[in-house]
Coordinates of N, CA, C and O in Angstrom, one line a residue:
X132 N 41.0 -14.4 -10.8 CA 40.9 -14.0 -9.4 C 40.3 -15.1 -8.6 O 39.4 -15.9 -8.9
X133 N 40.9 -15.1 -7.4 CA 40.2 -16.7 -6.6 C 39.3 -16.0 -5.9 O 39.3 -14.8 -5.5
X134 N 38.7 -16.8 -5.7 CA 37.1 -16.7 -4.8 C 37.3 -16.0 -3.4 O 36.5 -15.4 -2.7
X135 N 38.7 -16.3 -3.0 CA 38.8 -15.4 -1.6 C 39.1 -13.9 -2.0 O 38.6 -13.0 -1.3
X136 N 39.8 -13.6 -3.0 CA 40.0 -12.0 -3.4 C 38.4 -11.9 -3.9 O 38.2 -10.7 -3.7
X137 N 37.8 -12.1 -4.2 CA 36.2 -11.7 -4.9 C 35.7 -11.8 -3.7 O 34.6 -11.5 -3.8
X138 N 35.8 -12.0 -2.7 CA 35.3 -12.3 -1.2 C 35.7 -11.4 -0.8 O 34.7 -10.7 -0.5
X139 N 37.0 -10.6 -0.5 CA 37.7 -9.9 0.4 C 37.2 -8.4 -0.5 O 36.9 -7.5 0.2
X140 N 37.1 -8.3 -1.8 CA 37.1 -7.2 -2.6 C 35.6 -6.7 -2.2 O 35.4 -5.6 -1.7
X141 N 34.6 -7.5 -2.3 CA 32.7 -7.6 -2.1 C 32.8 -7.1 -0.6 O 32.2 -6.1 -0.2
X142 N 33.7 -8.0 0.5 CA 33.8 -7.6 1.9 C 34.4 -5.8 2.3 O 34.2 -5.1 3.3
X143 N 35.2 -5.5 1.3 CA 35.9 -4.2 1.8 C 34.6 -3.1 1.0 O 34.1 -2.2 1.5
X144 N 34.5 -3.7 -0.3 CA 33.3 -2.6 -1.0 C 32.0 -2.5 -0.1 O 31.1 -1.6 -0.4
X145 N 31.7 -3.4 0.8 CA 30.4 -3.3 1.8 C 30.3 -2.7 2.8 O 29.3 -2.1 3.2
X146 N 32.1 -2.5 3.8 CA 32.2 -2.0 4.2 C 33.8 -1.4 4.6 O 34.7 -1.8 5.4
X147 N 33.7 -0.5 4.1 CA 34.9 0.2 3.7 C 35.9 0.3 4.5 O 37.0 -0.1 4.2
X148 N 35.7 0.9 5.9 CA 36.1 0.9 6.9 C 36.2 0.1 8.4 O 35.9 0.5 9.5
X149 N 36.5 -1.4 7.8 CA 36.2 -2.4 9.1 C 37.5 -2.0 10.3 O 38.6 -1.4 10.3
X150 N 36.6 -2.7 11.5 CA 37.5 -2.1 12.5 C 38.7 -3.4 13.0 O 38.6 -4.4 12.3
X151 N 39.6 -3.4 13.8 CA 40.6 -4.4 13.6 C 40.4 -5.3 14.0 O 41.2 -6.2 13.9
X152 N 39.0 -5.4 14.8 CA 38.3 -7.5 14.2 C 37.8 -7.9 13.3 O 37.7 -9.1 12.9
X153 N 37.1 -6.5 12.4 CA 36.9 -7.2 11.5 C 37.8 -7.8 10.4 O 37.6 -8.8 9.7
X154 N 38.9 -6.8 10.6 CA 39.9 -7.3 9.7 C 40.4 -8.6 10.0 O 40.5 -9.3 9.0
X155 N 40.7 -9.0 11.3 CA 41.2 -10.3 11.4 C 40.1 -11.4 11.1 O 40.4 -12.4 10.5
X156 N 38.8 -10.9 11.5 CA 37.9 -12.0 11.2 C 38.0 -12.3 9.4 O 38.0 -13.5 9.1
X157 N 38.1 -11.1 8.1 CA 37.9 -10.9 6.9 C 39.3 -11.6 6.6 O 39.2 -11.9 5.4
X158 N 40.7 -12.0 7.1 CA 42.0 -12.4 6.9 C 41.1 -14.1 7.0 O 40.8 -14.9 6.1
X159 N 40.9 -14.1 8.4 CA 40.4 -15.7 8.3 C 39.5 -16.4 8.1 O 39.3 -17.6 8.3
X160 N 38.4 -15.4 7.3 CA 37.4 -16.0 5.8 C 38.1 -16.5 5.0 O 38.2 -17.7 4.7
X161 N 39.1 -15.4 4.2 CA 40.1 -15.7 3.1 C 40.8 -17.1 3.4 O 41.1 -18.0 2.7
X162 N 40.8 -17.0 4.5 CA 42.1 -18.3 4.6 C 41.1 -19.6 4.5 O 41.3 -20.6 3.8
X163 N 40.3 -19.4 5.1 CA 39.1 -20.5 5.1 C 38.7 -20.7 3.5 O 38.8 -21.9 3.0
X164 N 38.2 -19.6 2.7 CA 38.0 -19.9 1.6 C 38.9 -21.1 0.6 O 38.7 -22.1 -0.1
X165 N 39.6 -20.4 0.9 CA 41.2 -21.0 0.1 C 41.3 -22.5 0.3 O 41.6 -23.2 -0.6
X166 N 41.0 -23.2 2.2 CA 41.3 -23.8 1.9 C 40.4 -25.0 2.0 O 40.7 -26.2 2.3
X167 N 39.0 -24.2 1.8 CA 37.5 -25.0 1.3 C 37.8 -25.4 -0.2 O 37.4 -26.5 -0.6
X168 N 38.5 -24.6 -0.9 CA 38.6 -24.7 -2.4 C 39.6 -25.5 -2.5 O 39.1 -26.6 -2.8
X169 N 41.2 -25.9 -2.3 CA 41.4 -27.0 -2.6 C 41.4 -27.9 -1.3 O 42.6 -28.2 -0.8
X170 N 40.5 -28.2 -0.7 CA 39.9 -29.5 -0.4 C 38.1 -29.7 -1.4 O 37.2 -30.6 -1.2
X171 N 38.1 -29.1 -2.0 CA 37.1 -29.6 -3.1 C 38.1 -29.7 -4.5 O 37.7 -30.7 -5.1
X172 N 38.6 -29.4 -4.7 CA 39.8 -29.6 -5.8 C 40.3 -31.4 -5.0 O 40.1 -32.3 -5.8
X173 N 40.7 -31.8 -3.9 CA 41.6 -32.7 -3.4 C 39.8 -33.9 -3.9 O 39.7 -34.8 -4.7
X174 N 38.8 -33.4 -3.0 CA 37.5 -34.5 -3.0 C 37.1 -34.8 -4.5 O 36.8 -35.9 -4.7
X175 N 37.1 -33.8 -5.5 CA 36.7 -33.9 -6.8 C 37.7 -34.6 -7.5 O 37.8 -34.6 -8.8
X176 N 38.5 -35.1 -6.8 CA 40.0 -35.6 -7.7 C 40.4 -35.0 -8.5 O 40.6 -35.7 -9.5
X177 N 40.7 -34.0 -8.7 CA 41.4 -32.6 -9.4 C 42.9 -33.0 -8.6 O 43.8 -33.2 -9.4
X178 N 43.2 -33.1 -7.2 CA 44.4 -34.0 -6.8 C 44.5 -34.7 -6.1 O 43.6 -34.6 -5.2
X179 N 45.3 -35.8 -6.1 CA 45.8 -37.0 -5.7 C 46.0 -37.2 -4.3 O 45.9 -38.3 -3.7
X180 N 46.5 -36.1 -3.6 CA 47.0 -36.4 -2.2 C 46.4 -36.7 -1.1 O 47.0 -36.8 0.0
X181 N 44.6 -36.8 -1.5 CA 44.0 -37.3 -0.6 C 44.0 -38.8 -0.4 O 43.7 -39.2 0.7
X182 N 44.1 -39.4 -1.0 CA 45.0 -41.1 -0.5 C 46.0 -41.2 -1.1 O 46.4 -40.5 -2.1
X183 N 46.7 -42.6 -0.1 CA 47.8 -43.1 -0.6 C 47.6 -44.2 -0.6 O 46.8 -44.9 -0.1
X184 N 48.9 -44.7 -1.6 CA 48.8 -46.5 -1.1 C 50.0 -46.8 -0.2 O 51.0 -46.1 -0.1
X185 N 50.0 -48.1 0.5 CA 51.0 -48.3 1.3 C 51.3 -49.3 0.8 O 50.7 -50.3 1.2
X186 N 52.6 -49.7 -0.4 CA 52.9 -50.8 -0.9 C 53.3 -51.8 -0.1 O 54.3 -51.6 0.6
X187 N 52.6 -53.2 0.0 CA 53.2 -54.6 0.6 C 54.9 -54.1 0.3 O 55.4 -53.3 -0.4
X188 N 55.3 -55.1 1.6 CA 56.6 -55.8 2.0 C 56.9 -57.4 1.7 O 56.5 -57.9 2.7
X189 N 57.3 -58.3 1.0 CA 57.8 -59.5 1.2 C 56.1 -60.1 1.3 O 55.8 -60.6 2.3
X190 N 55.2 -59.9 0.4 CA 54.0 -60.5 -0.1 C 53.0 -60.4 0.6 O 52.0 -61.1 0.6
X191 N 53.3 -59.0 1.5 CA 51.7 -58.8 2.8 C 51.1 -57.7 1.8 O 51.7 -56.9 1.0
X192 N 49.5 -57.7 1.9 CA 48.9 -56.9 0.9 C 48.8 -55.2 1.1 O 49.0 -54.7 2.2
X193 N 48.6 -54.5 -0.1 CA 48.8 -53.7 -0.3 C 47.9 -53.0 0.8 O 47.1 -53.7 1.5
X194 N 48.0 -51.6 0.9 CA 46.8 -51.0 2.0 C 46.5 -49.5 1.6 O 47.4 -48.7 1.6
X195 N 44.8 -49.2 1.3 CA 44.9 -48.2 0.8 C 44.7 -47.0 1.7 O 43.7 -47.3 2.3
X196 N 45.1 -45.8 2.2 CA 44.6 -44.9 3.1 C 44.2 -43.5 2.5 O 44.7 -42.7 1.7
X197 N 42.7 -43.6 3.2 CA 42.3 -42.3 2.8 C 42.6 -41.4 3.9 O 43.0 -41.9 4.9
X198 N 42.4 -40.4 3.8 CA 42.5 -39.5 5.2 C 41.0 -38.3 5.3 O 40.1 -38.0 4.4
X199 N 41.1 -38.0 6.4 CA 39.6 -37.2 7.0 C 38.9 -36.0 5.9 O 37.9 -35.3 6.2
X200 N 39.4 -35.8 4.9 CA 39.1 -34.7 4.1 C 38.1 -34.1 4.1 O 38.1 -32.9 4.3
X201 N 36.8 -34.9 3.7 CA 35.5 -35.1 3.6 C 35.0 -34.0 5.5 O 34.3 -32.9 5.6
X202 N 35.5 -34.9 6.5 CA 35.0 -34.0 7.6 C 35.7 -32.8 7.8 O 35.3 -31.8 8.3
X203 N 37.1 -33.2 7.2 CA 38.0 -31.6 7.4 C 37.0 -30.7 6.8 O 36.6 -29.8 7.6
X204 N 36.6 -30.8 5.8 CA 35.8 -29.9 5.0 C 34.7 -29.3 5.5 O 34.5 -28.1 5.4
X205 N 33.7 -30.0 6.3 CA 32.2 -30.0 6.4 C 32.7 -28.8 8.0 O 32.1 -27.7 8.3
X206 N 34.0 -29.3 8.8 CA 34.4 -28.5 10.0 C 34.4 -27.2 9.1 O 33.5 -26.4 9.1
X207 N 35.8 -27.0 8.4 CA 36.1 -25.6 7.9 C 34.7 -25.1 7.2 O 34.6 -23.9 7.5
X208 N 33.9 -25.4 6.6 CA 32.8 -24.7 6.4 C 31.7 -24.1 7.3 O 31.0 -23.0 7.0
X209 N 31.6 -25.2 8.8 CA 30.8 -24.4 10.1 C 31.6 -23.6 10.2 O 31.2 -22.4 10.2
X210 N 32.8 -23.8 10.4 CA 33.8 -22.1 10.9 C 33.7 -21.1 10.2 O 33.9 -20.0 10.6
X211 N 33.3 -21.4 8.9 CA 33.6 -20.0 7.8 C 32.0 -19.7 8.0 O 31.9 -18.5 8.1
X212 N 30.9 -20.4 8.0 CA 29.7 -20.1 8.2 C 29.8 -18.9 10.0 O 29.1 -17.8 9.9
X213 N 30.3 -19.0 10.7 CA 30.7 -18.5 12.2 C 31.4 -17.0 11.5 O 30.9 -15.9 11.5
X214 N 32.5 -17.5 10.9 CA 33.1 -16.2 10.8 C 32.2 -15.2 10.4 O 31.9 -14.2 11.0
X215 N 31.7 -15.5 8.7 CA 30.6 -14.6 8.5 C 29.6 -14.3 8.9 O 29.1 -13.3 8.3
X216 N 28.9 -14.8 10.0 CA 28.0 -14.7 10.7 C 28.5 -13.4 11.8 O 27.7 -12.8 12.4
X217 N 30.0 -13.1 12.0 CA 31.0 -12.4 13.0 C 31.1 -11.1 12.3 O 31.0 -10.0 12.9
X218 N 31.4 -11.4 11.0 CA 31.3 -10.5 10.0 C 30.3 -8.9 9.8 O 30.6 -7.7 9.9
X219 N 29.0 -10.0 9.5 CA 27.8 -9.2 9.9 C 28.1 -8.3 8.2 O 27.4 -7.3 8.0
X220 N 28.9 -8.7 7.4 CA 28.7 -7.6 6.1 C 27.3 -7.7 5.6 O 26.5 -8.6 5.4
X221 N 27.3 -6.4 5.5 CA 25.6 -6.1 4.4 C 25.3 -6.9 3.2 O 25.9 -6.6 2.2
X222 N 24.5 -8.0 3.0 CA 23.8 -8.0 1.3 C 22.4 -8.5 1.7 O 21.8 -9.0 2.7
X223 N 22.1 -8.2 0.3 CA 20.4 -8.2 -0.2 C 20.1 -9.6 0.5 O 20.9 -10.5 0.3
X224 N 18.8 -9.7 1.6 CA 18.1 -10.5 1.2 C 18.5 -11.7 0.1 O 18.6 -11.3 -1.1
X225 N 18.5 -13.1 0.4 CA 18.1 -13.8 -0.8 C 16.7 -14.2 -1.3 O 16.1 -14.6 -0.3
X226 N 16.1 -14.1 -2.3 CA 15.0 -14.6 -2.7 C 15.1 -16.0 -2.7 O 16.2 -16.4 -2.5
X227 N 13.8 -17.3 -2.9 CA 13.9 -18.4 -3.0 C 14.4 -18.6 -4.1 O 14.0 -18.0 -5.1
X228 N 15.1 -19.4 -4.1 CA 16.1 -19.7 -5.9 C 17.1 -18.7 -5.6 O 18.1 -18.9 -6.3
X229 N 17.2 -17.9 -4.9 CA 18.7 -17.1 -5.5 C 19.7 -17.2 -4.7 O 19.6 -17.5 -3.5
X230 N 20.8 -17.1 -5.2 CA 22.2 -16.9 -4.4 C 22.4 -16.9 -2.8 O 22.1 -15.8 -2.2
X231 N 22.8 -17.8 -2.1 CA 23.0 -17.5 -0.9 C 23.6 -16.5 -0.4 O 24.2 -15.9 -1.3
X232 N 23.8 -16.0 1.0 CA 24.5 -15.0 0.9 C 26.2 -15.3 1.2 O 27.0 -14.4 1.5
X233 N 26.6 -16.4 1.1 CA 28.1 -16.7 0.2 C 28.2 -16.5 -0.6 O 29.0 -15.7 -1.0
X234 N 27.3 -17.2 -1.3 CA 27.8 -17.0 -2.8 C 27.8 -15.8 -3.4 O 28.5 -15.5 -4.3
X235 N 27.0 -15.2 -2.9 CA 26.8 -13.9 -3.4 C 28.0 -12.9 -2.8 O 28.4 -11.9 -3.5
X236 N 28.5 -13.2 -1.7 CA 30.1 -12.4 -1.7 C 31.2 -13.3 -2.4 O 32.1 -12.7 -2.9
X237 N 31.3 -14.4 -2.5 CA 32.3 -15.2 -3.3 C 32.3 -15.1 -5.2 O 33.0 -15.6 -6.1
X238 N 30.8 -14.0 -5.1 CA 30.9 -13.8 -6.8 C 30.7 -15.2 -7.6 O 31.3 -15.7 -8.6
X239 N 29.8 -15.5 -7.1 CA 29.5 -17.2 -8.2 C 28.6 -18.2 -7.1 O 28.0 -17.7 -6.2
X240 N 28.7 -19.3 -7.3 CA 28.1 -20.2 -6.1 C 29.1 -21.0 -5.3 O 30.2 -20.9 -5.7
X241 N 28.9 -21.6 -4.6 CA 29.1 -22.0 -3.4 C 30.0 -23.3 -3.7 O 29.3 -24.2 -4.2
X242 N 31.5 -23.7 -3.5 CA 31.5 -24.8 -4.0 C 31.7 -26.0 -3.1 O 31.6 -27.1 -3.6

């Protein structure tokens, strides 16, 4: 199960009957989730398509390009931090040492 269905499933069991912002706001956690996780999949080199190379022409040197991933990432996570903040679903208090309250609806920690 991906971390956005363990999100969405924790989010509907909290509160059962959201009204139709919440739903749209709970559609675009999911989507955010999803695509926090592979851009940590893309950063961890799990895949490749975050650079490329630009092979020389007729003996001019090669050129390597990375692309913005790193800040793409750190953006989509203030937004997803916003959305759930919009959210407002119910959970416990965290104690010091314990589970933030992401992780604690994403069912694991934070990645």
């Amino acid at each position: 199960m991906t971390r956005s269905a363990t999100f969405r499933a924790a989010a509907v069991k909290a509160k059962p009957e959201p009204s139709a912002a919440a739903t749209v706001l709970l559609d675009e956690a999911c989507r955010l989730i999803d695509r926090l996780d592979r851009f940590d999949e893309l950063l961890a080199g799990e895949r490749e398509s975050w650079a490329s190379v630009k092979w020389p022409y007729e003996g001019e040197p090669a050129e390597l390009i990375v692309n913005s991933l790193l800040s793409e990432a750190r953006a989509h996570t203030a937004e997803l931090r916003q959305v759930l903040k919009a959210l407002d679903l119910p959970v416990a208090k965290a104690a010091a040492g314990a589970p933030s309250k992401l992780e604690v609806l994403l069912g694991g920690a934070a990645g």
